[in-house]
Short mmCIF file of N, CA, C and O in Angstrom, two decimals:
data_model
loop_
_atom_site.label_atom_id
_atom_site.label_comp_id
_atom_site.label_asym_id
_atom_site.label_seq_id
_atom_site.Cartn_x
_atom_site.Cartn_y
_atom_site.Cartn_z
N MET K 423 -27.00 40.20 -68.63
CA MET K 423 -26.92 39.73 -67.26
C MET K 423 -25.66 40.29 -66.62
O MET K 423 -24.62 40.39 -67.24
N ALA K 424 -25.76 40.67 -65.37
CA ALA K 424 -24.63 41.28 -64.67
C ALA K 424 -23.59 40.22 -64.34
O ALA K 424 -23.90 39.07 -64.03
N ASP K 425 -22.33 40.63 -64.39
CA ASP K 425 -21.23 39.74 -64.04
C ASP K 425 -21.12 39.65 -62.52
O ASP K 425 -20.98 40.67 -61.84
N PRO K 426 -21.16 38.46 -61.92
CA PRO K 426 -21.10 38.34 -60.46
C PRO K 426 -19.74 38.72 -59.88
O PRO K 426 -19.62 38.92 -58.68
N ASN K 427 -18.72 38.83 -60.72
CA ASN K 427 -17.39 39.20 -60.24
C ASN K 427 -17.20 40.71 -60.15
O ASN K 427 -16.23 41.17 -59.56
N ASP K 428 -18.11 41.47 -60.74
CA ASP K 428 -18.01 42.93 -60.66
C ASP K 428 -18.42 43.39 -59.26
O ASP K 428 -19.42 42.92 -58.71
N PRO K 429 -17.65 44.32 -58.67
CA PRO K 429 -18.03 44.81 -57.34
C PRO K 429 -19.29 45.66 -57.41
O PRO K 429 -19.56 46.34 -58.40
N LEU K 430 -20.06 45.61 -56.36
CA LEU K 430 -21.30 46.37 -56.28
C LEU K 430 -21.01 47.69 -55.57
O LEU K 430 -20.49 47.70 -54.46
N HIS K 431 -21.31 48.80 -56.20
CA HIS K 431 -21.05 50.12 -55.64
C HIS K 431 -22.37 50.79 -55.26
O HIS K 431 -23.20 51.08 -56.12
N ILE K 432 -22.55 50.99 -53.95
CA ILE K 432 -23.74 51.67 -53.42
C ILE K 432 -23.24 52.81 -52.54
O ILE K 432 -22.34 52.63 -51.73
N ASP K 433 -23.82 54.01 -52.71
CA ASP K 433 -23.38 55.13 -51.89
C ASP K 433 -23.76 54.92 -50.43
O ASP K 433 -24.66 54.16 -50.10
N THR K 434 -23.03 55.60 -49.53
CA THR K 434 -23.19 55.36 -48.10
C THR K 434 -24.56 55.77 -47.58
O THR K 434 -25.07 55.17 -46.63
N ASP K 435 -25.19 56.78 -48.17
CA ASP K 435 -26.52 57.19 -47.71
C ASP K 435 -27.57 56.12 -47.97
O ASP K 435 -28.51 55.95 -47.20
N SER K 436 -27.40 55.38 -49.05
CA SER K 436 -28.36 54.32 -49.36
C SER K 436 -28.15 53.08 -48.49
O SER K 436 -29.09 52.36 -48.19
N VAL K 437 -26.93 52.84 -48.08
CA VAL K 437 -26.61 51.64 -47.32
C VAL K 437 -26.94 51.79 -45.85
O VAL K 437 -27.38 50.83 -45.21
N ARG K 438 -26.76 52.96 -45.29
CA ARG K 438 -27.00 53.16 -43.86
C ARG K 438 -28.47 53.03 -43.51
O ARG K 438 -29.34 53.42 -44.26
N ALA K 439 -28.72 52.50 -42.31
CA ALA K 439 -30.11 52.31 -41.88
C ALA K 439 -30.68 53.59 -41.27
O ALA K 439 -31.87 53.77 -41.21
N GLY K 440 -29.81 54.48 -40.80
CA GLY K 440 -30.30 55.71 -40.18
C GLY K 440 -29.35 56.85 -40.40
O GLY K 440 -28.31 56.72 -41.04
N ALA K 441 -29.69 57.99 -39.85
CA ALA K 441 -28.87 59.19 -40.01
C ALA K 441 -27.78 59.23 -38.94
O ALA K 441 -27.93 58.66 -37.86
N THR K 442 -26.70 59.93 -39.23
CA THR K 442 -25.61 60.12 -38.27
C THR K 442 -25.41 61.62 -38.08
O THR K 442 -24.66 62.26 -38.80
N PRO K 443 -26.09 62.21 -37.08
CA PRO K 443 -26.07 63.67 -36.94
C PRO K 443 -24.89 64.23 -36.14
O PRO K 443 -24.90 65.39 -35.80
N HIS K 444 -23.89 63.46 -35.81
CA HIS K 444 -22.69 63.92 -35.11
C HIS K 444 -22.98 64.51 -33.73
O HIS K 444 -22.26 65.35 -33.25
N MET K 445 -24.06 64.08 -33.09
CA MET K 445 -24.37 64.59 -31.75
C MET K 445 -23.57 63.86 -30.67
O MET K 445 -23.43 64.36 -29.56
N THR K 446 -23.05 62.69 -30.98
CA THR K 446 -22.35 61.88 -29.99
C THR K 446 -21.14 62.59 -29.43
O THR K 446 -20.89 62.56 -28.22
N ARG K 447 -20.39 63.26 -30.28
CA ARG K 447 -19.17 63.94 -29.80
C ARG K 447 -19.51 65.09 -28.86
O ARG K 447 -18.79 65.33 -27.90
N TYR K 448 -20.62 65.77 -29.10
CA TYR K 448 -21.01 66.86 -28.20
C TYR K 448 -21.50 66.32 -26.87
O TYR K 448 -21.18 66.86 -25.81
N ILE K 449 -22.29 65.26 -26.90
CA ILE K 449 -22.78 64.66 -25.66
C ILE K 449 -21.61 64.13 -24.84
O ILE K 449 -21.55 64.30 -23.62
N LEU K 450 -20.65 63.48 -25.49
CA LEU K 450 -19.48 62.96 -24.79
C LEU K 450 -18.66 64.10 -24.17
O LEU K 450 -18.24 64.01 -23.01
N ALA K 451 -18.43 65.16 -24.91
CA ALA K 451 -17.64 66.28 -24.39
C ALA K 451 -18.34 66.97 -23.22
O ALA K 451 -17.71 67.28 -22.21
N ILE K 452 -19.64 67.19 -23.33
CA ILE K 452 -20.39 67.86 -22.26
C ILE K 452 -20.43 66.99 -21.01
O ILE K 452 -20.19 67.46 -19.90
N SER K 453 -20.70 65.69 -21.17
CA SER K 453 -20.78 64.82 -20.01
C SER K 453 -19.42 64.65 -19.35
O SER K 453 -19.32 64.62 -18.12
N LEU K 454 -18.36 64.57 -20.12
CA LEU K 454 -17.02 64.46 -19.55
C LEU K 454 -16.66 65.73 -18.78
O LEU K 454 -16.10 65.67 -17.68
N THR K 455 -17.01 66.88 -19.32
CA THR K 455 -16.74 68.15 -18.63
C THR K 455 -17.53 68.23 -17.32
O THR K 455 -16.98 68.64 -16.29
N LEU K 456 -18.78 67.82 -17.35
CA LEU K 456 -19.59 67.84 -16.13
C LEU K 456 -19.04 66.89 -15.07
O LEU K 456 -19.02 67.23 -13.88
N ILE K 457 -18.57 65.73 -15.47
CA ILE K 457 -18.00 64.79 -14.50
C ILE K 457 -16.73 65.35 -13.88
O ILE K 457 -16.52 65.25 -12.67
N VAL K 458 -15.89 65.99 -14.67
CA VAL K 458 -14.67 66.59 -14.14
C VAL K 458 -15.01 67.70 -13.16
O VAL K 458 -14.39 67.82 -12.09
N ILE K 459 -16.00 68.52 -13.48
CA ILE K 459 -16.41 69.60 -12.58
C ILE K 459 -16.97 69.04 -11.28
O ILE K 459 -16.65 69.52 -10.19
N ILE K 460 -17.79 67.99 -11.38
CA ILE K 460 -18.36 67.38 -10.17
C ILE K 460 -17.26 66.78 -9.30
O ILE K 460 -17.26 66.95 -8.07
N PHE K 461 -16.30 66.09 -9.89
CA PHE K 461 -15.18 65.54 -9.11
C PHE K 461 -14.35 66.66 -8.48
O PHE K 461 -13.90 66.53 -7.33
N ALA K 462 -14.16 67.76 -9.18
CA ALA K 462 -13.40 68.86 -8.61
C ALA K 462 -14.14 69.47 -7.41
O ALA K 462 -13.52 69.84 -6.42
N ILE K 463 -15.45 69.57 -7.51
CA ILE K 463 -16.25 70.10 -6.40
C ILE K 463 -16.13 69.16 -5.18
O ILE K 463 -15.95 69.63 -4.06
N PHE K 464 -16.20 67.86 -5.41
CA PHE K 464 -16.07 66.91 -4.31
C PHE K 464 -14.69 66.96 -3.67
O PHE K 464 -14.55 66.77 -2.47
N LEU K 465 -13.66 67.22 -4.46
CA LEU K 465 -12.31 67.31 -3.90
C LEU K 465 -12.13 68.58 -3.07
O LEU K 465 -11.37 68.59 -2.11
N LEU K 466 -12.81 69.64 -3.45
CA LEU K 466 -12.68 70.91 -2.72
C LEU K 466 -13.51 70.94 -1.43
O LEU K 466 -13.24 71.74 -0.55
N ILE K 467 -14.51 70.09 -1.35
CA ILE K 467 -15.38 70.10 -0.14
C ILE K 467 -14.72 69.35 0.98
O ILE K 467 -14.03 68.44 0.93
#
């Protein structure tokens, strides 16, 4: 029988419910760049 005081070790791929494809950082960077460009256009008009 397993000792209840022993820590349970499960790798992160088994524990996660879904995949993490690192697309968030690209979407954030692109949208932030587009917002800055749009604000710059409005300031120049």
